[in-house]
mmCIF file with all atom_site columns, C-alpha atoms in Angstrom:
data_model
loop_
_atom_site.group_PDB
_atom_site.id
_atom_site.type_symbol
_atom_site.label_atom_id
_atom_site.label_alt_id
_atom_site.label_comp_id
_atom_site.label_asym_id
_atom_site.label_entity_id
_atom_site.label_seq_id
_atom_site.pdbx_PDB_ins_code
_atom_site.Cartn_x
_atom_site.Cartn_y
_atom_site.Cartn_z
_atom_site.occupancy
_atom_site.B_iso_or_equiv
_atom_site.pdbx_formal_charge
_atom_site.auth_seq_id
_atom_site.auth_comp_id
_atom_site.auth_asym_id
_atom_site.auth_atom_id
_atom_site.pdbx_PDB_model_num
ATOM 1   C CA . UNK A 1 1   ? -53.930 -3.639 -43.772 1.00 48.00 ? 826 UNK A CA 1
ATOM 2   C CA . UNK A 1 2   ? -55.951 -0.873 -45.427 1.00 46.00 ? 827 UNK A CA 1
ATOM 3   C CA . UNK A 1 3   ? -58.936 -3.564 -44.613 1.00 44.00 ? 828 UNK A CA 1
ATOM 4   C CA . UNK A 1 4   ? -58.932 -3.529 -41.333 1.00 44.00 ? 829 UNK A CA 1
ATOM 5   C CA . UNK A 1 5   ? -57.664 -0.002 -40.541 1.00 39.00 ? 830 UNK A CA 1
ATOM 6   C CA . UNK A 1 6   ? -61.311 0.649  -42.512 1.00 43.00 ? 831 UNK A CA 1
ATOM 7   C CA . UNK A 1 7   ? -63.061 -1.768 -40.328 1.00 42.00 ? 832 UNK A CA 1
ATOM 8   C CA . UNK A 1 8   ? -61.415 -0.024 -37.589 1.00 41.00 ? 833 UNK A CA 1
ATOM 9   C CA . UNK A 1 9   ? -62.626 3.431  -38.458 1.00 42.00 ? 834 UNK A CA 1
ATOM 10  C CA . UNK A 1 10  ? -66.110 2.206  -39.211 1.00 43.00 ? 835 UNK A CA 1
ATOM 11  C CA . UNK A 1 11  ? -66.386 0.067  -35.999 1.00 45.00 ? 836 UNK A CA 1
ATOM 12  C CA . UNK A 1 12  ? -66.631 -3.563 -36.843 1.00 43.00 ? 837 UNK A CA 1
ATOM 13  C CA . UNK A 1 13  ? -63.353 -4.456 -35.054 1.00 43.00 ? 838 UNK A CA 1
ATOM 14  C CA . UNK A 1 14  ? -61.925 -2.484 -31.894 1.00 42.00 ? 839 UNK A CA 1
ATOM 15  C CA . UNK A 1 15  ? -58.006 -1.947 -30.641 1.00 45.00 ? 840 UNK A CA 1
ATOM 16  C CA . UNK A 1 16  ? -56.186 -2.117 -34.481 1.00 42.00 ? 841 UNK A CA 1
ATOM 17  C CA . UNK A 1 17  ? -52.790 -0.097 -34.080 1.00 44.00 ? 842 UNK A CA 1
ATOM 18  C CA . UNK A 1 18  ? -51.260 1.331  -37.003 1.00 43.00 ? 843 UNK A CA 1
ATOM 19  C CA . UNK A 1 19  ? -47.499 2.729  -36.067 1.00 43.00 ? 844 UNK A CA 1
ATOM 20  C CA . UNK A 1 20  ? -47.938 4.717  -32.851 1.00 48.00 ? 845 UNK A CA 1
ATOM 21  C CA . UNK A 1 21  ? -51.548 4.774  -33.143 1.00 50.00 ? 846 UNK A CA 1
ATOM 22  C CA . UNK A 1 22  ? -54.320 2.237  -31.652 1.00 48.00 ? 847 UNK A CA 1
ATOM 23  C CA . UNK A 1 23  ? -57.828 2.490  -32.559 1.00 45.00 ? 848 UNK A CA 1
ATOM 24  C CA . UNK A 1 24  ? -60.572 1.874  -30.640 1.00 44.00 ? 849 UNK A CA 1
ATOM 25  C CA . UNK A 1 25  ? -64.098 1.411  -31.315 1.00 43.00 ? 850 UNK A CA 1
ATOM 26  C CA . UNK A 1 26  ? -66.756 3.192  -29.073 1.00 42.00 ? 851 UNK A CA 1
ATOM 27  C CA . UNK A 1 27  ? -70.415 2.172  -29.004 1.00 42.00 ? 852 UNK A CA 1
ATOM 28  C CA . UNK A 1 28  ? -72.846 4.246  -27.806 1.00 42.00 ? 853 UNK A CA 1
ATOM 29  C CA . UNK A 1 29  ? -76.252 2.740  -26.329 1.00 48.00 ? 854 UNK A CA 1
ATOM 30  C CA . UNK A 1 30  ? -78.058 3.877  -29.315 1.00 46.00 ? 855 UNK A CA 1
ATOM 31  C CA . UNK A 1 31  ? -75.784 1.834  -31.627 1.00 48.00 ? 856 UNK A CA 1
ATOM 32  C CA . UNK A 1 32  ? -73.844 4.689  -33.079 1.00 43.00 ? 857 UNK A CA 1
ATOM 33  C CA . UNK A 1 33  ? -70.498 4.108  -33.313 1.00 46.00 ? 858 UNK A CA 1
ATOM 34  C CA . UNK A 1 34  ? -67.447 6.743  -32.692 1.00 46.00 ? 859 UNK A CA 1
ATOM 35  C CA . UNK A 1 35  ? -63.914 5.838  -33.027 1.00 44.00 ? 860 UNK A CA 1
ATOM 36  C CA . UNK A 1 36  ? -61.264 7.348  -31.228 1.00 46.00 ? 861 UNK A CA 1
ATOM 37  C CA . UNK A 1 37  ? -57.330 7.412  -31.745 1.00 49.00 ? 862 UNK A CA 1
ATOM 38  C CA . UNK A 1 38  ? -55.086 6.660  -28.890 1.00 52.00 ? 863 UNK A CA 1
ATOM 39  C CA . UNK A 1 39  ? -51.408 7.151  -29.530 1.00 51.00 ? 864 UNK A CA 1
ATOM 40  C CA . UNK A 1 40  ? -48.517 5.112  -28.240 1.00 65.00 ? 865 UNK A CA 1
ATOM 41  C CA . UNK A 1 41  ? -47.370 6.846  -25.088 1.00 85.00 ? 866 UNK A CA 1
ATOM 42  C CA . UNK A 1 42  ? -48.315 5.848  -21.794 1.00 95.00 ? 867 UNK A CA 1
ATOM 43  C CA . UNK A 1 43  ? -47.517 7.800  -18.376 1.00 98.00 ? 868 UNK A CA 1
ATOM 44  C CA . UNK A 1 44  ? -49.685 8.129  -14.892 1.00 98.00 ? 869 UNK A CA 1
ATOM 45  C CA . UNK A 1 45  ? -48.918 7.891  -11.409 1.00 98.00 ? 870 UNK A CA 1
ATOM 46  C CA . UNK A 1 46  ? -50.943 8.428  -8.061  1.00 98.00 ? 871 UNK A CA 1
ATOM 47  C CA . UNK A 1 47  ? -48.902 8.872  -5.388  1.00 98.00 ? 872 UNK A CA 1
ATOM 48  C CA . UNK A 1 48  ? -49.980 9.347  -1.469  1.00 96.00 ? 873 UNK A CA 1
ATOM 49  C CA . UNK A 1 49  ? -48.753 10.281 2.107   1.00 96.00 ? 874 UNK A CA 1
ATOM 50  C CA . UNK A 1 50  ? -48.768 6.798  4.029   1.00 95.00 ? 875 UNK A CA 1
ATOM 51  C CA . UNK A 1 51  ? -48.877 8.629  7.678   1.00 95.00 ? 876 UNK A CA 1
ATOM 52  C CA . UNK A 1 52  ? -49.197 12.384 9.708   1.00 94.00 ? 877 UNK A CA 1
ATOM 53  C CA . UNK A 1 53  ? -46.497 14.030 7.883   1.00 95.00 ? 878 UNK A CA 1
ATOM 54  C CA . UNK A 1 54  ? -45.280 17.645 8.908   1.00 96.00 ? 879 UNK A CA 1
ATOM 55  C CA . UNK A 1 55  ? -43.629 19.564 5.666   1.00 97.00 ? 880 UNK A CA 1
ATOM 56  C CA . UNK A 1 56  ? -41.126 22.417 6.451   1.00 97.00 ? 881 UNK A CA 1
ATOM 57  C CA . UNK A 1 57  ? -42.591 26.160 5.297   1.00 97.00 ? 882 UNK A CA 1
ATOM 58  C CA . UNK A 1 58  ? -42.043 26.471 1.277   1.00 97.00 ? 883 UNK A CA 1
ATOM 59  C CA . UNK A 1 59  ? -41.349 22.844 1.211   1.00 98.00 ? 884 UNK A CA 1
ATOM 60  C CA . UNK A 1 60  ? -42.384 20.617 -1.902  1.00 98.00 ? 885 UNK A CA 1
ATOM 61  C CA . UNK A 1 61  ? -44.444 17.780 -0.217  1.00 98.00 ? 886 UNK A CA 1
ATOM 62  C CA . UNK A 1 62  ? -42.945 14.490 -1.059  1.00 98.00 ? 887 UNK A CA 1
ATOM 63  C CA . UNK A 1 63  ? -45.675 11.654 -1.349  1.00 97.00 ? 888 UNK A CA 1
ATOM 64  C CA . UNK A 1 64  ? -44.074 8.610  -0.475  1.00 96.00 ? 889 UNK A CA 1
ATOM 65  C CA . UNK A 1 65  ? -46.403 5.904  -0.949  1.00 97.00 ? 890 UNK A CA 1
ATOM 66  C CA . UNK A 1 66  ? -46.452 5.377  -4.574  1.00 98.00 ? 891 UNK A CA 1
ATOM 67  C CA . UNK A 1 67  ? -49.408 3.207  -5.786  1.00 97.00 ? 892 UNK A CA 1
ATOM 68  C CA . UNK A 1 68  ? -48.833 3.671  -9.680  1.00 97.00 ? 893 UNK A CA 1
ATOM 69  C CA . UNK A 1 69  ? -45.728 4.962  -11.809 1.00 98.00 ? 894 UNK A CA 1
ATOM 70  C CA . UNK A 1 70  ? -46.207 3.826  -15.459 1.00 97.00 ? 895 UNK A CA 1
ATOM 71  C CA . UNK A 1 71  ? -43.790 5.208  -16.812 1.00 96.00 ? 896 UNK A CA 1
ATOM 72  C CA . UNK A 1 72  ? -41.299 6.165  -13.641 1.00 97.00 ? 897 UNK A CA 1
ATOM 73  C CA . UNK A 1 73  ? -41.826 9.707  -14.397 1.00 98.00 ? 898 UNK A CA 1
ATOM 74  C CA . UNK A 1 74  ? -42.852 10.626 -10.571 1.00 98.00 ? 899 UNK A CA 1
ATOM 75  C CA . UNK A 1 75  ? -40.079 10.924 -8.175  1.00 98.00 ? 900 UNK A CA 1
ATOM 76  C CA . UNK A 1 76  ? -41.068 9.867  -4.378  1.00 98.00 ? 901 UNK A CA 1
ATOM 77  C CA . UNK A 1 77  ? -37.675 11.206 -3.258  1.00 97.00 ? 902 UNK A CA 1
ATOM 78  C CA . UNK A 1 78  ? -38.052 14.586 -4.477  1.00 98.00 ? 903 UNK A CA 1
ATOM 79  C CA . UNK A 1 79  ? -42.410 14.648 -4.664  1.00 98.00 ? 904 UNK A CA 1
ATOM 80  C CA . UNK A 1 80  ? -41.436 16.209 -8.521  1.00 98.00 ? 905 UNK A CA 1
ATOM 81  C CA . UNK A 1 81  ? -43.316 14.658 -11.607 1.00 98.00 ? 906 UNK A CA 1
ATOM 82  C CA . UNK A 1 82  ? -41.120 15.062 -14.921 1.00 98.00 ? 907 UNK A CA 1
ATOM 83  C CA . UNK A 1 83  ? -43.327 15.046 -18.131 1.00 98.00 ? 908 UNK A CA 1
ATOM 84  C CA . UNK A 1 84  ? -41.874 12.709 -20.093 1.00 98.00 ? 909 UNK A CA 1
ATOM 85  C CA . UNK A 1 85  ? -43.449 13.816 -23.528 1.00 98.00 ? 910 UNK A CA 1
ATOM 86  C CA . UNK A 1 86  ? -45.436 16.625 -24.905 1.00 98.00 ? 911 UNK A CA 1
ATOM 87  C CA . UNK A 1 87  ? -49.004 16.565 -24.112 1.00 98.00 ? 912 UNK A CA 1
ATOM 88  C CA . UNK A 1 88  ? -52.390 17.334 -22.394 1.00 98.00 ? 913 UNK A CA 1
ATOM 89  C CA . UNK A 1 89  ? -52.038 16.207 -18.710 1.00 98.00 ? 914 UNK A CA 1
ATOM 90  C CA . UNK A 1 90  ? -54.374 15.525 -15.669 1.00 98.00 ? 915 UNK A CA 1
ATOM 91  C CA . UNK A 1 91  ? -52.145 16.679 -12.507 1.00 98.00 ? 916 UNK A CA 1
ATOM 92  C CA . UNK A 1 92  ? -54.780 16.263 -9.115  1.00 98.00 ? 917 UNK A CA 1
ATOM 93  C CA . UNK A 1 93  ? -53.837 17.012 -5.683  1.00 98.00 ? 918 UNK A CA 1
ATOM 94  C CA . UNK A 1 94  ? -56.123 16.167 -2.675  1.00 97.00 ? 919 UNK A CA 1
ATOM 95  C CA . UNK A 1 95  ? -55.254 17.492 0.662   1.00 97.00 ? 920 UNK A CA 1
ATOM 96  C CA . UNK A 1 96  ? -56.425 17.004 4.401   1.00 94.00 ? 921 UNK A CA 1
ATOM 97  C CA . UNK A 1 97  ? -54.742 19.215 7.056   1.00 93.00 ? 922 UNK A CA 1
ATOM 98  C CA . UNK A 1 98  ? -54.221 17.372 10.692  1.00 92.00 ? 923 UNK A CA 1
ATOM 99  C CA . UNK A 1 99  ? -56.946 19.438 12.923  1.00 91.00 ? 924 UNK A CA 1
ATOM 100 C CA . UNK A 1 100 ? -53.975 21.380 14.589  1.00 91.00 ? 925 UNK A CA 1
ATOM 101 C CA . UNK A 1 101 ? -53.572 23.277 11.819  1.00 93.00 ? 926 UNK A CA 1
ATOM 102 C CA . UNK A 1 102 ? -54.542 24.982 8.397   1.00 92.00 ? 927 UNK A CA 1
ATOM 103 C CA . UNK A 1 103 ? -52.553 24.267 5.268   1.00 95.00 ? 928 UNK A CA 1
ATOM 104 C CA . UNK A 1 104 ? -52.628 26.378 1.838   1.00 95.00 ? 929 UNK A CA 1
ATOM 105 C CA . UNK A 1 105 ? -50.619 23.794 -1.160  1.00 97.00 ? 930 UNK A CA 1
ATOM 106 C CA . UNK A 1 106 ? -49.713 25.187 -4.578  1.00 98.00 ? 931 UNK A CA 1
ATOM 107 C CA . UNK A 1 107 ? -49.835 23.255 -7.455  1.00 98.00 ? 932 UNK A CA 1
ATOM 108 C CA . UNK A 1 108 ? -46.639 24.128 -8.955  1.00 98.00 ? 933 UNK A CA 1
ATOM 109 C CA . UNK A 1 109 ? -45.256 24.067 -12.729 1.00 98.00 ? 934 UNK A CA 1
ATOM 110 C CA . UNK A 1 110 ? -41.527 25.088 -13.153 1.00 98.00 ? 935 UNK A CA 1
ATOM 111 C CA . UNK A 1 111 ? -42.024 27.100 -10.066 1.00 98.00 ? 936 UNK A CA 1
ATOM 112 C CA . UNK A 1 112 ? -45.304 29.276 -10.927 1.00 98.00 ? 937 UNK A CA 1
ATOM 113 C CA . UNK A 1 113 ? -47.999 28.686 -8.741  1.00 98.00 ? 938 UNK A CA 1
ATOM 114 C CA . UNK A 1 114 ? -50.763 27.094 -10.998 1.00 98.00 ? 939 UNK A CA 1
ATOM 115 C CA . UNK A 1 115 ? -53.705 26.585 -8.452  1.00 97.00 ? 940 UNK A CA 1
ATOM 116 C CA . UNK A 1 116 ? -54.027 26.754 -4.801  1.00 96.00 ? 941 UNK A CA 1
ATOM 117 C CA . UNK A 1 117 ? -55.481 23.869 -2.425  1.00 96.00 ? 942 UNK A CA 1
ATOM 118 C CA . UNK A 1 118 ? -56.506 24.799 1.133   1.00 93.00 ? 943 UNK A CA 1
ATOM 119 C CA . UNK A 1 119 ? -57.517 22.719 4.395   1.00 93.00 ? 944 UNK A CA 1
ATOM 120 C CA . UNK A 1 120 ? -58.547 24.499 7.327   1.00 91.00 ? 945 UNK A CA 1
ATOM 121 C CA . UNK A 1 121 ? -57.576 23.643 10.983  1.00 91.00 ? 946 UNK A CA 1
ATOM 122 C CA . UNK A 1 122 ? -59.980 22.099 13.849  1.00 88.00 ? 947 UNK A CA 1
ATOM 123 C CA . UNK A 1 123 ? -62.028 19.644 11.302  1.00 82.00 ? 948 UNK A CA 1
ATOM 124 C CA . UNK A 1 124 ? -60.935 17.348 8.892   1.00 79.00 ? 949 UNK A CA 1
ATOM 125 C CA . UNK A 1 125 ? -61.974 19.539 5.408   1.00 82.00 ? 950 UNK A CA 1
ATOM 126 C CA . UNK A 1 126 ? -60.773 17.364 2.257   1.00 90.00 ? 951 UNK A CA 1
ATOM 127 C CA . UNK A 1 127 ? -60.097 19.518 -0.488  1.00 94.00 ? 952 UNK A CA 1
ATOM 128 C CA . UNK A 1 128 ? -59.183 18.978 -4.159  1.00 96.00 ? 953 UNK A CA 1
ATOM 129 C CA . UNK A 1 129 ? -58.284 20.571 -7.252  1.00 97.00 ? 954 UNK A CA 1
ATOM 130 C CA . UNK A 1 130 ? -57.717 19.054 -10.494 1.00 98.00 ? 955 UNK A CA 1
ATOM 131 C CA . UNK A 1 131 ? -56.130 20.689 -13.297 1.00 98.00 ? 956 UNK A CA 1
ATOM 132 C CA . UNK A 1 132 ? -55.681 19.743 -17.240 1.00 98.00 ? 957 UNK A CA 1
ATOM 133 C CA . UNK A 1 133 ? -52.178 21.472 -18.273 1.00 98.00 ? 958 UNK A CA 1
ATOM 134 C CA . UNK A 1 134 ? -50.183 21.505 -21.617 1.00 98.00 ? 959 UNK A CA 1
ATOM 135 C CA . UNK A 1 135 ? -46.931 20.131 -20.482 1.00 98.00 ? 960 UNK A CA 1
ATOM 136 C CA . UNK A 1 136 ? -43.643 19.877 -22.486 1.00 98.00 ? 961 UNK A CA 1
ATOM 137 C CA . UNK A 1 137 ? -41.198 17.195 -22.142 1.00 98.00 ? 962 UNK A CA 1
ATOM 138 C CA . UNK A 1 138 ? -39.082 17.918 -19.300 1.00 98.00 ? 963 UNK A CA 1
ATOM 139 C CA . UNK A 1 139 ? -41.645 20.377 -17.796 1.00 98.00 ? 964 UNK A CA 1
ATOM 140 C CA . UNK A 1 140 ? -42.242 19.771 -14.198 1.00 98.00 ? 965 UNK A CA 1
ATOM 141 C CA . UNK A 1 141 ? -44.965 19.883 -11.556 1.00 98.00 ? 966 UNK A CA 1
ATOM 142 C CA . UNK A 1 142 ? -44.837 19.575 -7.895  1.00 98.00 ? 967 UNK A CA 1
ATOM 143 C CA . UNK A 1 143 ? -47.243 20.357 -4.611  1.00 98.00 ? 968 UNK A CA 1
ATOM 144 C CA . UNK A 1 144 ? -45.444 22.665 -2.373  1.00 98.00 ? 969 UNK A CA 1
ATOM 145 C CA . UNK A 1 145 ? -46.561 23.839 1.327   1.00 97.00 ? 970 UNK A CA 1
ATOM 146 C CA . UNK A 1 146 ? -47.174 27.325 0.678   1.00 95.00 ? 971 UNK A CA 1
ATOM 147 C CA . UNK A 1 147 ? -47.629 28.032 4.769   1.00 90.00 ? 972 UNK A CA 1
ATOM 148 C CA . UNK A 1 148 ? -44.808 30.201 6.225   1.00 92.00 ? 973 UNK A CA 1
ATOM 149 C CA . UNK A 1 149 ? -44.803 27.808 8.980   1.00 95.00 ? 974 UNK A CA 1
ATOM 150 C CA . UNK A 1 150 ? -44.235 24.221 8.878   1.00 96.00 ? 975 UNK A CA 1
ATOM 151 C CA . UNK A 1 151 ? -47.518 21.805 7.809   1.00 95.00 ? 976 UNK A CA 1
ATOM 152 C CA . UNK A 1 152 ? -49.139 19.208 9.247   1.00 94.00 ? 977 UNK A CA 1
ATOM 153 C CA . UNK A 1 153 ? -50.689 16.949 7.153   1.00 95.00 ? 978 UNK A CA 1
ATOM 154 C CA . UNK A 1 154 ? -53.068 14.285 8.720   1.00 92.00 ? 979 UNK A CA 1
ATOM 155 C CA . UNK A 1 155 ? -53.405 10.969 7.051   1.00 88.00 ? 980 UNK A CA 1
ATOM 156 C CA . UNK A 1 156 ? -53.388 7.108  7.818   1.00 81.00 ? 981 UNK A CA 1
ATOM 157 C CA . UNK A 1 157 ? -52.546 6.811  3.783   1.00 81.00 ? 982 UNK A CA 1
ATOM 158 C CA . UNK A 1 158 ? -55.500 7.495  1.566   1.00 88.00 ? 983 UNK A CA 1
ATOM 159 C CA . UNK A 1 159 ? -55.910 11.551 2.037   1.00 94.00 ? 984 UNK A CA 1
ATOM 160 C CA . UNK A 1 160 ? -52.998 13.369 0.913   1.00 96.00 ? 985 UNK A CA 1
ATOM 161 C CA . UNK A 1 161 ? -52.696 12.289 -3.058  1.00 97.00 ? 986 UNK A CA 1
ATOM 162 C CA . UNK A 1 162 ? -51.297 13.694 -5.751  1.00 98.00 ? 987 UNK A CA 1
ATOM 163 C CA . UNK A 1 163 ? -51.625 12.100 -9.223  1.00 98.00 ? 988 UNK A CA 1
ATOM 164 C CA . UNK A 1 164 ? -51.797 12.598 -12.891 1.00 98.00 ? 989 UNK A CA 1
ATOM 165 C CA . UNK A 1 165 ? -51.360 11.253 -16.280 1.00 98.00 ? 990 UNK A CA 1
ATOM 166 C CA . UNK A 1 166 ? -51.340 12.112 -19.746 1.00 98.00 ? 991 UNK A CA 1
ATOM 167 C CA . UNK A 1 167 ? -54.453 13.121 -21.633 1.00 97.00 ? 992 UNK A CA 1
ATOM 168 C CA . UNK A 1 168 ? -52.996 12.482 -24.972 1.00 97.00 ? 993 UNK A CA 1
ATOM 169 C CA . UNK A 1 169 ? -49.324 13.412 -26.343 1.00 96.00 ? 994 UNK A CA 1
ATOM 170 C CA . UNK A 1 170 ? -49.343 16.529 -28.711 1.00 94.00 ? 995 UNK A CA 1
#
C-alpha cells in the first residue's frame, strides 16, 4: 500500500484512495505533475424555477425544478440548502426579473443577508453572484425576495438558478 500511495503522490498512477482520501494525479501541459487530495464527501445541487413565478414580499424563493441533489441536502419544498458537513462551499444564484418588474434577492445564511442580486424591470437583465462561504454542518442558505412587494420572476426554466456544492470538507 505504501507503494502505490508513493506512486500516487509522485504521479505515475491517478485516483488511489487511502481511508477518506482519493488522490488524483494532475498533469500540466509542460509535464509537471501536481497531485491533489480529494476527501470522501460529496454534496451539490443546482436547482431552477421551471416557469413565471411571483414570490410573496420577504419570501424565500423556492426553486422547484431540481436538476442535481447529490447528496439530498437541497430542499425544493422549502428553497433551503442544509450543509451537510463542514466545509468550503460554492452557493450561486442567477436571477432574471419578468419585465413588469424589478427584483432585489439576498443570498441568505442563517438569516444574514450575505450578498445581494438585482434585476431591473422593462428588459430582461440576468444577473449573478457567486459566493465561496465556510459553512458548518447544519448551517443553512437560502435566496429570499428582498422586495417589499411581491416578485415576479420571468423564466421558461433555465434563468432563475440557484446552486452550490462543496469546495472541500474542513
Amino acid at each position: 500500500m505504501k507503494y502505490i500511495l508513493f506512486c500516487a503522490v509522485i504521479g505515475l498512477i491517478s485516483g488511489v484512495r487511502v481511508g477518506k482520501v482519493a488522490f488524483t494525479a494532475l498533469f500540466s501541459k509542460d509535464a509537471t505533475v501536481g497531485v491533489h487530495a480529494v476527501r470522501g464527501a460529496s454534496v451539490a445541487f443546482t436547482a431552477l424555477l421551471s416557469k413565471d413565478t411571483t414570490v410573496s414580499a420577504h419570501a424565500v424563493v423556492k426553486y422547484d425544478r431540481v436538476l442535481t441533489n447529490w447528496g439530498g441536502a437541497y430542499q425544493p419544498t422549502t428553497g433551503v440548502f442544509t450543509a451537510p458537513y463542514n466545509g468550503l462551499y460554492s452557493i450561486s444564484c442567477s436571477l432574471m426579473s419578468h419585465p413588469s418588474n424589478s427584483v432585489h434577492v439576498n443570498i441568505v445564511k442563517n438569516g444574514k443577508k450575505m450578498s445581494v442580486v438585482y434585476s431591473n424591470a422593462k428588459t430582461h437583465p440576468h444577473a449573478s453572484q457567486t459566493l465561496q462561504l465556510r459553512l458548518n454542518k447544519g448551517d443553512q442558505i437560502w435566496i429570499q425576495n428582498m422586495n417589499g412587494v411581491n416578485a415576479k420572476f420571468h423564466d421558461h426554466g433555465s434563468y432563475n438558478v440557484f446552486s452550490g456544492f462543496l469546495i472541500n470538507e474542513l
